[in-house]
Amino acid sequence: MDIIILHRNLRLEDNSALFHGSVNQNYRVIYVYDKHYWSSDGRSPRQFSFLMDCMKEVQSGLRSLNSYVEVFEGSYSELSTYIERNYPQSKIHYNHSTDTSYYRNQISKFKNTFKGSSKLHIYEDFGIQIDQFNRDKWSFDWNRQMRKCRYDQPKPNLSSKPTDLMNFDDFLDLSKSIIQKGFQKGGTKEANALLNSFFESRSEGYSKKMSSPHDAEESCSRLSPHIAFGSISIREIYQRLEANYPQSHFKRDLYSFRKRLYWHCHFVQKLHTEPELEFQSMHRMCDDLRTEHDDEMIEKWITGKTGFPFLDACMKFLQTYGWINFRMRAMIMSFASYNMWQPWQKTSPLLAKFFTDYEPGIHISQVQMQSGVTGINLPRIYSVSKQSMDQDPNADWIKSLIPELCDFDSESIHTAQLGESYLPQIVNLKDSAKYARDRIWSIRKSKAFKNEAKLVYLRHGSRRKRNFKTN
């Protein structure tokens, strides 16, 4: 008996664990539902809802192969006991997943249970180095993995027998109270539709339009949650991109998109290499920068009540749709860490809950970059007023999200000079930015800081040449 465990690689095609686990055609597919995982930092119902969309499609596909998804409710420790008791001779297959501490601790205990045996088979995920980490060789390994042949769909199951676990269809019925509507829909069909439309037309102007929250909604690929939950593999995206590139009229835009596939895995690798980054700054000296937090200020920030219309509009958009473009994510985090001077460890998990596409490796790495705590990236303090003017010159996007500002001129909105007609500003932009700049640079000048930064670079810095070109 082969047991295939699902976590976030929720697709039939190019799924290493599903393919290898199905070779003997006597297998069970199990999804582990752990309520404690789904209540851990950064997790939310909107993400669970996307996962369920993906699972429905996996279930449908497996039905055609004389198989189905079963749901084990409990922890991985409890799952290991279940397998040992009921299937002591089984082989276990699952795809590696770089996740937060709760999952990491659970899967570590699970692996230790079967340590020394040959029954556990773990497969690569994304383009990261799982065991033999070598940053100097990372780019070469990434390209090699992206060019590997994709796995076929799993083989039909010849031994499908009733079990004591819950069928996914029943689990879906029981989960309806958790599922939220109105966010991006999951599943491989949706991912393929997005990728096709991106190649055909939506990528036109992508390299420039991605900065605007209004334009990016349509011009970005919108594949991020599909990549996070694995309804399509990065390898498939990469190979289809390579196939479309030669005849595309949007080569510059697709080249820009290609780079982001690389950077996706680059950032995930950081958390895999150093799991402590979930709680500690990449450059440890930076953990002494922000030692106090203000719950009231953080609450105004996360609920979009800062008194700065553009920032508040971004938060409202994110809350409503579960997505916003990268530059606005950076600005939102920059404001929290620099202007509000709040510790990123407090604000990061709150923000993560809003993202349907929450990918811990990317989110945590970007949070640290926008907080100036990596030691290897120059601090960048986004100006909310400048971003407002640059990305929404006429303030039309802001007004669509904050209708009470419809009668105000764009300049008053951009500069947040609205008197008592709008919320009071929680900080002074100019003064808070100066304070943050002075504090950050005061520690960056020391020899101790620079020596530590060199070690951070050796561990996490990209070795990729900046003049890399697409063939």
mmCIF file of C-alpha atoms in Angstrom, residues 5-7 30-38 70-82 102-103 106-107 110 165-166 171:
data_model
loop_
_atom_site.group_PDB
_atom_site.id
_atom_site.type_symbol
_atom_site.label_atom_id
_atom_site.label_comp_id
_atom_site.label_asym_id
_atom_site.label_seq_id
_atom_site.Cartn_x
_atom_site.Cartn_y
_atom_site.Cartn_z
ATOM 1 C CA ILE A 5 -0.258 12.913 1.729
ATOM 2 C CA LEU A 6 -1.537 16.227 0.383
ATOM 3 C CA HIS A 7 -0.670 19.574 1.914
ATOM 4 C CA ILE A 30 -4.982 11.659 2.375
ATOM 5 C CA TYR A 31 -5.372 15.333 3.206
ATOM 6 C CA VAL A 32 -4.483 16.202 6.799
ATOM 7 C CA TYR A 33 -6.899 18.710 8.282
ATOM 8 C CA ASP A 34 -5.432 20.122 11.478
ATOM 9 C CA LYS A 35 -7.584 22.863 13.021
ATOM 10 C CA HIS A 36 -4.583 24.131 14.970
ATOM 11 C CA TYR A 37 -2.677 24.674 11.731
ATOM 12 C CA TRP A 38 -5.560 26.689 10.326
ATOM 13 C CA GLU A 70 -9.733 11.023 2.276
ATOM 14 C CA VAL A 71 -9.471 13.493 5.154
ATOM 15 C CA PHE A 72 -7.568 12.737 8.336
ATOM 16 C CA GLU A 73 -8.609 15.138 11.093
ATOM 17 C CA GLY A 74 -5.781 15.670 13.558
ATOM 18 C CA SER A 75 -2.053 16.309 13.772
ATOM 19 C CA TYR A 76 0.755 14.666 11.837
ATOM 20 C CA SER A 77 1.801 12.914 15.051
ATOM 21 C CA GLU A 78 -1.645 11.342 15.211
ATOM 22 C CA LEU A 79 -1.427 10.478 11.520
ATOM 23 C CA SER A 80 1.863 8.633 12.048
ATOM 24 C CA THR A 81 0.226 6.559 14.796
ATOM 25 C CA TYR A 82 -2.708 5.799 12.480
ATOM 26 C CA TYR A 102 3.487 24.919 13.429
ATOM 27 C CA TYR A 103 3.575 22.824 10.261
ATOM 28 C CA GLN A 106 4.539 18.769 13.057
ATOM 29 C CA ILE A 107 6.141 17.416 9.897
ATOM 30 C CA PHE A 110 6.242 12.882 11.548
ATOM 31 C CA LEU A 165 -11.499 8.029 7.175
ATOM 32 C CA MET A 166 -13.874 10.743 6.042
ATOM 33 C CA PHE A 171 -15.661 16.986 4.725
#
